[in-house]
Coordinates of C-alpha atoms in Angstrom, one line a residue:
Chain A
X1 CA 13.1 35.2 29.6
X2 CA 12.2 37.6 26.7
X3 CA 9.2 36.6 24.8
X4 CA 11.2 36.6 21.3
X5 CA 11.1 32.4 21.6
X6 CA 8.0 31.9 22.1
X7 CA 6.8 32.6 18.4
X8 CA 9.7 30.6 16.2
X9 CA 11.7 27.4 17.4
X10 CA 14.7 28.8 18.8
X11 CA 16.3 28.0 22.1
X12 CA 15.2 30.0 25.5
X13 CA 17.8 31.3 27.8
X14 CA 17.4 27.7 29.9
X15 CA 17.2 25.1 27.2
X16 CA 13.9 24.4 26.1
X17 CA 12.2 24.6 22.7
X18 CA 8.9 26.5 23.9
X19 CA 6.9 25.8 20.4
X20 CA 7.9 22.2 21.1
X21 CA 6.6 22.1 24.1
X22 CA 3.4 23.9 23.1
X23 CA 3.1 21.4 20.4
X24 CA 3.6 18.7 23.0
X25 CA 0.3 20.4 25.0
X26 CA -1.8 20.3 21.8
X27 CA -1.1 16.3 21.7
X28 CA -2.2 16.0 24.9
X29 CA -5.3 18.2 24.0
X30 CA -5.8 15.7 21.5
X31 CA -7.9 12.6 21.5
X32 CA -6.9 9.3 23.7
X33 CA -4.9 6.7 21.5
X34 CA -3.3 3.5 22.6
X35 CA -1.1 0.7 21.0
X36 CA -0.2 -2.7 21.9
X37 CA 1.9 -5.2 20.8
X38 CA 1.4 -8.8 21.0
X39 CA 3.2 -11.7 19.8
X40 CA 1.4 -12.0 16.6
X41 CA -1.2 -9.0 16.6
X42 CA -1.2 -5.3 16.9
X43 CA -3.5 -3.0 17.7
X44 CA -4.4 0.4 17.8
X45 CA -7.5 2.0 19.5
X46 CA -8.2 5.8 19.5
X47 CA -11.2 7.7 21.0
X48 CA -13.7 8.9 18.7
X49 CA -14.7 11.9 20.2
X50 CA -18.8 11.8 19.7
X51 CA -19.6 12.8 15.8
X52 CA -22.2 15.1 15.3
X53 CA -25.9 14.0 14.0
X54 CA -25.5 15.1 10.3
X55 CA -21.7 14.2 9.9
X56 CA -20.7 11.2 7.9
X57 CA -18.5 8.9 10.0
X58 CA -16.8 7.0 7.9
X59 CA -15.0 10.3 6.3
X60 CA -13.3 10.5 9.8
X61 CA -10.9 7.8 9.9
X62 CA -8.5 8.1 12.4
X63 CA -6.1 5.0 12.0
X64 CA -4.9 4.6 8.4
X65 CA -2.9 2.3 6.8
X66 CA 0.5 3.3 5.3
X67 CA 1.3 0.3 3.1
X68 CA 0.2 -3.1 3.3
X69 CA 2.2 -3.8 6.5
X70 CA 2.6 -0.5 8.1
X71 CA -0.4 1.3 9.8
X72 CA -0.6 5.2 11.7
X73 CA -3.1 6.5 15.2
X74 CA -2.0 9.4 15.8
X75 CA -3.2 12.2 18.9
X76 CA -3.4 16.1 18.4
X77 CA -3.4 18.7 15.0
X78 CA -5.4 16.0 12.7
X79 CA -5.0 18.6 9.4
X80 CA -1.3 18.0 10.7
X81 CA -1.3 14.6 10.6
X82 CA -3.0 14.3 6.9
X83 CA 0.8 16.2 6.0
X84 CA 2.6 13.4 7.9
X85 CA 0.7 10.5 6.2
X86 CA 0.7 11.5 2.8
X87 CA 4.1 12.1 2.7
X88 CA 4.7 8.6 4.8
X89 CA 2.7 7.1 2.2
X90 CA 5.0 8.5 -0.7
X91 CA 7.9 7.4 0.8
X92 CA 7.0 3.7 1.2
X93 CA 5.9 3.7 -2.5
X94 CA 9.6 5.4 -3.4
X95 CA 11.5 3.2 -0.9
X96 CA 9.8 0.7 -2.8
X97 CA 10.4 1.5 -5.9
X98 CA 14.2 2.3 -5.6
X99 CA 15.5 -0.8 -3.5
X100 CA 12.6 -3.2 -4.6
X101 CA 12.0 -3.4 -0.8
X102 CA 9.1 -2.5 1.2
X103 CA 9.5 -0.5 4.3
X104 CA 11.3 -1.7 7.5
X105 CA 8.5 -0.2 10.5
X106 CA 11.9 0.9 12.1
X107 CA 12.8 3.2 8.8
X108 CA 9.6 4.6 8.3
X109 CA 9.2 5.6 12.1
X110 CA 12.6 7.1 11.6
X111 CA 11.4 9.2 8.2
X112 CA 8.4 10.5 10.1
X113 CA 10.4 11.4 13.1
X114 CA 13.4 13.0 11.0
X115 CA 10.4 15.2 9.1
X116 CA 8.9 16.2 12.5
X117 CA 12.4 17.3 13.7
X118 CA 12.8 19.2 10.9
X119 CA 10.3 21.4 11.2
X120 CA 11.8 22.3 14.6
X121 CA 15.0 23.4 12.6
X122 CA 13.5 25.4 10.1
X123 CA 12.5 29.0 9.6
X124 CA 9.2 30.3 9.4
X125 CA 7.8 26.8 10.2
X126 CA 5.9 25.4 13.4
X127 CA 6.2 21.7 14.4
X128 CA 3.8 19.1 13.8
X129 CA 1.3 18.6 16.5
X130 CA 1.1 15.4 17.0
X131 CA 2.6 12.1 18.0
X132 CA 1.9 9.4 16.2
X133 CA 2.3 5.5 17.3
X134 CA 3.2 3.4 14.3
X135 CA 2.7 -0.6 13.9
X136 CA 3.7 -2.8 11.7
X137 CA 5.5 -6.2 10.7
X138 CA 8.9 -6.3 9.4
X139 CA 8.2 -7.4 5.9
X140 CA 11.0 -10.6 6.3
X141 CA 11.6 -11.8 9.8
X142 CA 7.8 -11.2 10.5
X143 CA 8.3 -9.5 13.9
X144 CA 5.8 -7.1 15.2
X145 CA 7.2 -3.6 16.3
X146 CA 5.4 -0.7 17.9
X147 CA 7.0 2.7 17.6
X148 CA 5.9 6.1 18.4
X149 CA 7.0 9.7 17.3
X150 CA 6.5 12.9 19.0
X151 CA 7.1 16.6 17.8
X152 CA 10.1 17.0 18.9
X153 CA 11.0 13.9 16.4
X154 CA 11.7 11.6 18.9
X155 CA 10.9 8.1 18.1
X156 CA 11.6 4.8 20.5
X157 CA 9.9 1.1 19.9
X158 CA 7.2 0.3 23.4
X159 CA 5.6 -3.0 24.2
X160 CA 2.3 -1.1 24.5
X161 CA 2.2 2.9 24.5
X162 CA -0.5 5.7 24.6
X163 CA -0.7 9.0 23.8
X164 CA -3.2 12.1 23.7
X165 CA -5.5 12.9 26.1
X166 CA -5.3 11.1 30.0
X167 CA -2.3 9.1 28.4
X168 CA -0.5 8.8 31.5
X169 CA -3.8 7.0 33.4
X170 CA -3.7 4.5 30.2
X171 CA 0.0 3.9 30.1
X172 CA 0.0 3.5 34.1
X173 CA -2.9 1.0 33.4
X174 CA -0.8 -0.7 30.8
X175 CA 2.5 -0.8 32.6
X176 CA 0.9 -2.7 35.5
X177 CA -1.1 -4.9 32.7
X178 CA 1.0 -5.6 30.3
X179 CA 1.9 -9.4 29.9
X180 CA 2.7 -10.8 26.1
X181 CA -0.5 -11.4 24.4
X182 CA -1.4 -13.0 21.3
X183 CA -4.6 -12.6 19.0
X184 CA -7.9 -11.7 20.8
X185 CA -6.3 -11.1 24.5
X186 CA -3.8 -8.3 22.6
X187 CA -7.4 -6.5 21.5
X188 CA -8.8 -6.8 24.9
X189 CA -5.9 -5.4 26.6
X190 CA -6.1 -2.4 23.9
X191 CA -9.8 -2.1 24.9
X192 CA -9.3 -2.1 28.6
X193 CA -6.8 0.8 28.3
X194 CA -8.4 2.9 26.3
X195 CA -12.3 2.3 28.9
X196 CA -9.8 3.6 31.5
X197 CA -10.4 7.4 30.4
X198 CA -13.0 7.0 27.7
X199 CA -16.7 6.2 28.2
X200 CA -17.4 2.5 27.5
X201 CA -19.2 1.8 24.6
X202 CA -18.6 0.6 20.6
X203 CA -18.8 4.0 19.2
X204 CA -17.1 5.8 21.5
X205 CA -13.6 4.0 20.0
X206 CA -12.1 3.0 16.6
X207 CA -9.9 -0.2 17.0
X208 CA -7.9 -1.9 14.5
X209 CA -6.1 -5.1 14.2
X210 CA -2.9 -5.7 12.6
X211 CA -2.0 -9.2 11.5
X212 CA 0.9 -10.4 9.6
X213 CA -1.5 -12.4 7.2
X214 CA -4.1 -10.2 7.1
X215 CA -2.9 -6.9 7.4
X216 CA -4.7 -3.9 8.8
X217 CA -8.7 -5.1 10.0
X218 CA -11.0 -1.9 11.4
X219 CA -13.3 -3.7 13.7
X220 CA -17.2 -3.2 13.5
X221 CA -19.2 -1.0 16.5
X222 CA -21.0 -4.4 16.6
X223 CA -17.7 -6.4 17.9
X224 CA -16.2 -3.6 20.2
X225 CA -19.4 -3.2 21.9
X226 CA -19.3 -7.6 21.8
X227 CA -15.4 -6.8 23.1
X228 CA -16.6 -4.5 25.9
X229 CA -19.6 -6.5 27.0
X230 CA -17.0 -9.5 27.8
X231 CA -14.9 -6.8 29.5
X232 CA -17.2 -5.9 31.9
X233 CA -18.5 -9.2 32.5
X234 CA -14.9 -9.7 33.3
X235 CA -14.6 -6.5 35.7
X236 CA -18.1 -7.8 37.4
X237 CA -16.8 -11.1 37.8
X238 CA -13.5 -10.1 39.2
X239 CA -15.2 -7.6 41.6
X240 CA -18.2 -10.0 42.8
X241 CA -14.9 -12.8 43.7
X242 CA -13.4 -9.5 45.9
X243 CA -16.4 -9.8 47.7
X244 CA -17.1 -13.2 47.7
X245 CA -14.6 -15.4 50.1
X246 CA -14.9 -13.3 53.2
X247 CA -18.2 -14.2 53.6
X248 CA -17.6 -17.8 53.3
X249 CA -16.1 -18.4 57.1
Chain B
X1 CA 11.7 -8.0 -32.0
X2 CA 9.8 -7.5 -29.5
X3 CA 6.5 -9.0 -29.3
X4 CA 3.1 -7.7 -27.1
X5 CA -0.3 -8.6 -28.1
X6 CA -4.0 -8.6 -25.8
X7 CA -7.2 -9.1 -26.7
X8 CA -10.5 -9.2 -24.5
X9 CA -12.8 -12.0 -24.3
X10 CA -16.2 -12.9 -22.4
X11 CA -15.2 -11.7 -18.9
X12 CA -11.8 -11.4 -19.3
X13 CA -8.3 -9.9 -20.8
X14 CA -5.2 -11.7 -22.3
X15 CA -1.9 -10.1 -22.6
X16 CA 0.8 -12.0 -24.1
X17 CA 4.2 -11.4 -24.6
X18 CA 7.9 -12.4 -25.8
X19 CA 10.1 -13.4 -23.0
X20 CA 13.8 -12.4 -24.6
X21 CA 16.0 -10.1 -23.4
X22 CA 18.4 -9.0 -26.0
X23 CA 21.3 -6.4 -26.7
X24 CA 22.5 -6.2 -30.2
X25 CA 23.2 -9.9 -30.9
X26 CA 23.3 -11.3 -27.9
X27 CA 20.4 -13.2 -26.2
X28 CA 20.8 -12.0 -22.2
X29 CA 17.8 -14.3 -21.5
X30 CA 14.5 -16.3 -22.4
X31 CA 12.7 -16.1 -19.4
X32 CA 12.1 -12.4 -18.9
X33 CA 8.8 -11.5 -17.9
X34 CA 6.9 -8.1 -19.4
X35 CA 3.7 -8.7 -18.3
X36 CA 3.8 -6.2 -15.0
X37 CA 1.1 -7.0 -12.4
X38 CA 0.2 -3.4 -12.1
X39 CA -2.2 -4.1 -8.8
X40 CA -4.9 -6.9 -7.9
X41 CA -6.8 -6.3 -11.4
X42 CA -4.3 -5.2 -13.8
X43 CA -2.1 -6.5 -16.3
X44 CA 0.4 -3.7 -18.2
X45 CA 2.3 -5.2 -20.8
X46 CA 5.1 -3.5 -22.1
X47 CA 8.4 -3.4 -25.2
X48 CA 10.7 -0.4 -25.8
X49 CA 13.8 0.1 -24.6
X50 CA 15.0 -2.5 -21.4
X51 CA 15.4 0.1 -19.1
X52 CA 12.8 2.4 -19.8
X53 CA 10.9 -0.2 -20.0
X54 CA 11.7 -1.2 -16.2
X55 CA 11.8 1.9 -14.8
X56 CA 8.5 3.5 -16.1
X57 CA 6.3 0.5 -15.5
X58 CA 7.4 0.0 -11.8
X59 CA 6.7 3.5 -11.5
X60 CA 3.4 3.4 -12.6
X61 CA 3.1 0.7 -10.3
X62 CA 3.9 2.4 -7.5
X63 CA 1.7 5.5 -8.2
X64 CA -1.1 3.0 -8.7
X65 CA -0.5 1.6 -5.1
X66 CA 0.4 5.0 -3.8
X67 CA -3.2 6.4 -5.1
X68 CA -5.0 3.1 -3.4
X69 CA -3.4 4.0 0.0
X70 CA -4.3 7.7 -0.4
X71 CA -8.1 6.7 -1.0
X72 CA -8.9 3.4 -0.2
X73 CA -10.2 2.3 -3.3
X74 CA -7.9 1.3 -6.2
X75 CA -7.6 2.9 -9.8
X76 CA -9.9 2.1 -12.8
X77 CA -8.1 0.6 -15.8
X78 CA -9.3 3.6 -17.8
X79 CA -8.1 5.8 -14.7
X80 CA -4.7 3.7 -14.9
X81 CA -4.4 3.8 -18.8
X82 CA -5.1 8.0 -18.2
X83 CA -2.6 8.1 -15.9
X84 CA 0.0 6.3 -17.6
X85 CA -0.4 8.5 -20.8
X86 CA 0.0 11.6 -18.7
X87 CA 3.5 10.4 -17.6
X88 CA 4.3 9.6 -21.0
X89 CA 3.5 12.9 -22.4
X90 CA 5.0 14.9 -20.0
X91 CA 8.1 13.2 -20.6
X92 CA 7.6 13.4 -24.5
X93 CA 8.9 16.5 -25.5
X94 CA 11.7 16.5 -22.7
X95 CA 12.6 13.0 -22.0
X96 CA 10.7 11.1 -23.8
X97 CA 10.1 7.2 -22.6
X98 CA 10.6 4.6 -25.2
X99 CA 8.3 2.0 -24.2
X100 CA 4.8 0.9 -25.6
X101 CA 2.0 -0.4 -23.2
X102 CA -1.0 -2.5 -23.5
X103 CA -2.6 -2.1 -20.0
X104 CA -5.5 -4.9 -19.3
X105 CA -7.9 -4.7 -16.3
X106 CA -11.0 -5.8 -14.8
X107 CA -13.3 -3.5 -13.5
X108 CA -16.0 -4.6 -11.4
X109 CA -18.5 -2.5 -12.7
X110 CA -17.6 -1.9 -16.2
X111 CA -15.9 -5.6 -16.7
X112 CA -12.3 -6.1 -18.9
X113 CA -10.8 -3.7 -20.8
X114 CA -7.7 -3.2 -22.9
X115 CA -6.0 -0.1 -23.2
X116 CA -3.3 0.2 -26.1
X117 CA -1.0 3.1 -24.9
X118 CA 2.5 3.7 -27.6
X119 CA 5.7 5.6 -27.2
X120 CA 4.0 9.1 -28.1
X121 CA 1.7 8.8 -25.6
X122 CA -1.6 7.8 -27.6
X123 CA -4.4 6.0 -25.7
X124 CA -6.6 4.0 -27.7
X125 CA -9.4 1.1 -26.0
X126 CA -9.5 -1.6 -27.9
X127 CA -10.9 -5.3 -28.0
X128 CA -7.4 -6.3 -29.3
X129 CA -4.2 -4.3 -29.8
X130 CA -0.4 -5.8 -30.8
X131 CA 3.0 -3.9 -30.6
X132 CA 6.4 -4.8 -32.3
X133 CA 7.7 -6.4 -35.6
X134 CA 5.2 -9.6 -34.7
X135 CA 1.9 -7.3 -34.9
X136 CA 2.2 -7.7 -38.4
X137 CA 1.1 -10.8 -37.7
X138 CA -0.7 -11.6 -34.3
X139 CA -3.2 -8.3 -35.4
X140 CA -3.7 -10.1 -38.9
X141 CA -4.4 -13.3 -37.1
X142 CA -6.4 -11.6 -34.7
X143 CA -8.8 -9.6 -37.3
X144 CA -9.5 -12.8 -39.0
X145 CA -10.0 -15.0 -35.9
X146 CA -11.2 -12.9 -33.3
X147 CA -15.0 -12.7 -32.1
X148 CA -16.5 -10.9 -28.9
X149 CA -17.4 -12.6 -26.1
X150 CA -14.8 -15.5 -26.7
X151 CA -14.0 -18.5 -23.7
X152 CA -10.9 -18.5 -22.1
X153 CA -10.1 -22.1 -24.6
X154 CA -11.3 -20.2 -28.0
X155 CA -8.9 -17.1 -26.9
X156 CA -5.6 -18.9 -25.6
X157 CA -6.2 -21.1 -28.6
X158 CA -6.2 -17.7 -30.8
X159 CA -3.3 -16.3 -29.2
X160 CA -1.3 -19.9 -29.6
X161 CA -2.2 -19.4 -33.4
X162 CA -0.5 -15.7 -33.1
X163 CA 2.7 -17.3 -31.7
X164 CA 2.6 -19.7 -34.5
X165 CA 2.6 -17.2 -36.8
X166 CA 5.3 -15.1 -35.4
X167 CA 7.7 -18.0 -34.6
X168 CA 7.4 -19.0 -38.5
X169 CA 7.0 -15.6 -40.3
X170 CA 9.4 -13.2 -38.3
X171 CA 13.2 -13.6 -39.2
X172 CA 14.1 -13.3 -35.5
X173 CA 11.7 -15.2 -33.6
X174 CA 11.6 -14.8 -29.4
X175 CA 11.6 -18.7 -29.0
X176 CA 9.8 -18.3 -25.7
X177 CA 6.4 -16.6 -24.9
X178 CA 4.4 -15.5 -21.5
X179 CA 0.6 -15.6 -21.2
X180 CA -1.1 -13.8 -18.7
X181 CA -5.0 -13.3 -18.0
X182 CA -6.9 -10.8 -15.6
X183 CA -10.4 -11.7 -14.8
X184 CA -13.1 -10.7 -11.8
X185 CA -10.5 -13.1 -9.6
X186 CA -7.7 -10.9 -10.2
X187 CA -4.6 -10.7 -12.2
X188 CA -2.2 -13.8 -13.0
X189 CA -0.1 -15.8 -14.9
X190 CA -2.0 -18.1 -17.1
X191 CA 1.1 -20.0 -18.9
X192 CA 4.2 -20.4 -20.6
X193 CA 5.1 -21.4 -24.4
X194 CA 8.5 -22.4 -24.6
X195 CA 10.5 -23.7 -27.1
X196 CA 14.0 -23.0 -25.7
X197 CA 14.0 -24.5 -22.0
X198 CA 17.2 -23.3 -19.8
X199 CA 18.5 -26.9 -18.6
X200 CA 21.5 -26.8 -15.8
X201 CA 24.6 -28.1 -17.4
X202 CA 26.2 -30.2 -15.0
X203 CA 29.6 -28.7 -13.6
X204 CA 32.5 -30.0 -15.2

């Protein structure tokens, strides 16, 4: 095929977007993030890749709320997805504003995705690189939804999703782990996910807990690394009862 | 006949106002509340025009929100009171806003302020500020009573003696008043003064 759609968004000869799919390679260049919903908490974890000596940690925040109920992980281009979430953030201050209504987690998944599909229509524009995994509660019925986006602009709701780097180990981990969880169980399951394919410790990963009264909570290094010590435990225990029985004849 | 007056006291900010909506000669109704809770700490009174009125205070309100998400930390009152007067003056000379604000807030670190914003987009801070036909008499009231540092009790009992004064000096009276108070515990309604109730007339 000639190498003409390779540099804007147009179709190749056989169908595919090429800058889409490059864009969907720098995700999975991106850092791990998973999402899981449980009956009455969500949670997001993402891998914090190890911060250099002299940077400031805290100016690298990489799950952000979008309203009071709403909140954003998101895997690859991060100067991308500081675009995405301002403009999120405007629009659930306008959809506010104009139908005295805050944002469904459904309408604003379906405003990011419709911008990130328009830059794949659009001249002299690149997609977004990133895919983002959106959680929030509906703001009536209360019901916790999980979404995620990619740059094609794409959206679907998940029980529990990942994206980024090594996704598919953490969603294979997930899809043969998942059962509905509520409050701490939800964050563990979040936790084990994301130890599959990141090195275990509390400031290695950002984690942060949605709840419908509370709202969007970033946990402390001090209770992740708490988190992951029970986790283990757990793993130790589980493996020591492997070994255990046989002996016992 | 619209009626807005604040004042600050030990610790805290009052902003009262009339609760009528009317059009020409007609009474709409008594129970309208002007006092917009502009975030946690904020109180932004406002008169002018109904829907101006509407309209550019829950915009504010939004931007106010809108700049907490973006940073993590909310507005100042003096931020808020700058921003507000920015709108206002950009719209002046195009399409100009009719509506005149007294924006009260509690800062943590520089404690309440009142902010006395009018139609033309002047910002003044003050320690007590009144807008409509019944600041000829709440301000009057206010210069003669008022002290710094006053209780909560000494400055509901000086706004009470405001409403007096308007309910028996201005022509048209607003029968029914709204008293809200922003303090380190946030901002919230502190009470009602009523003098027309709205009872449910049985069906016939």
């Amino acid at each position: 095929m000639a190498r003409y759609d390779r540099a804007i968004t147009v179709f190749s000869p056989d169908g595919h977007l090429f800058q889409v799919e490059y864009a969907l390679e720098a995700v999975r260049k991106g850092n791990a993030a998973v999402g899981v919903r449980g009956t009455d908490t969500i949670v997001l974890g993402v891998e914090k890749k190890s911060t250099a000596k002299l940077q400031d940690s805290r100016s690298v925040r990489k799950i952000v709320s979008l309203d009071d109920h709403i909140a954003l992980a998101c895997a690859g281009l991060k100067a991308d997805a500081r675009v995405l979430i301002n403009r999120a953030r405007i629009e659930c201050q306008s959809h506010r504003l104009t139908v005295e209504d805050p944002v469904t987690v459904e309408y604003i998944t379906r405003y990011i995705a419709g911008l990130q599909q328009k830059y794949t229509q659009s001249g002299g524009v690149r997609p977004f690189g990133l895919s983002t995994l959106i959680v929030g509660f509906d703001p009536y019925t209360g019901v916790p939804s999980l979404y995620q986006t990619d740059p094609s602009g794409t959206f679907s709701a998940w029980k529990a999703n990942a994206t980024g780097r090594n996704s598919n180990s953490m969603r294979e981990f997930l899809e043969k782990n998942y059962k509905e969880t509520s409050g701490q169980e939800t964050v563990k399951l979040a936790i084990r996910a994301l130890l599959e394919v990141v090195e275990s410790g509390g400031k290695n990963i950002e984690v942060a807990v949605m709840t419908k009264d509370h709202g969007l909570r970033q946990l402390e290094e001090a209770e992740i690394d708490a988190i992951v010590a029970e986790i283990e435990a757990e793993k130790a225990a589980a493996e020591a009862a492997k070994k255990g029985p046989p002996k016992e004849t | 006949m619209e009626c807005v007056f604040g004042l600050v006291g030990k610790d805290f900010a009052l902003v009262v106002a009339d609760t009528s909506a009317v059009h020409s000669i007609l009474v709409h109704k008594s129970n309208e509340d002007k006092i917009m809770l502009l975030d946690s700490h904020k109180l932004m009174g406002a008169s002018g025009e109904a829907g101006d009125r509407v309209q550019f205070t829950e915009y504010i309100q939004k931007n106010v929100a809108l700049y907490q998400f973006r940073n993590g930390i909310p507005l100042t009152t003096a931020a808020a009171a700058n921003f507000t007067r920015g709108e206002l003056a950009t719209a002046l000379r195009k399409n100009p806003y009719s509506v005149n604000i007294l924006l009260a807030g509690y800062d943590k670190e520089t404690g309440p302020s009142l902010y006395y914003i009018d139609y033309i987009a002047s910002v003044h801070k003050v320690d007590k500020g009144a807008f409509g036909y019944g600041s000829y008499f709440s301000l009057a009231m206010m210069d003669r009573h008022y002290r710094s540092n006053m209780s909560v009790e000494e400055a509901v009992d000086l706004a009470d003696k405001c409403i007096v004064e308007i309910r028996s000096r201005l022509v048209v009276a607003p029968p029914n008043f709204v008293i809200k108070i922003v303090d380190k515990d946030g901002a919230r309604e502190y009470g009602w003064r009523e003098t027309i109730k709205d009872t449910q007339v049985p069906a016939a």
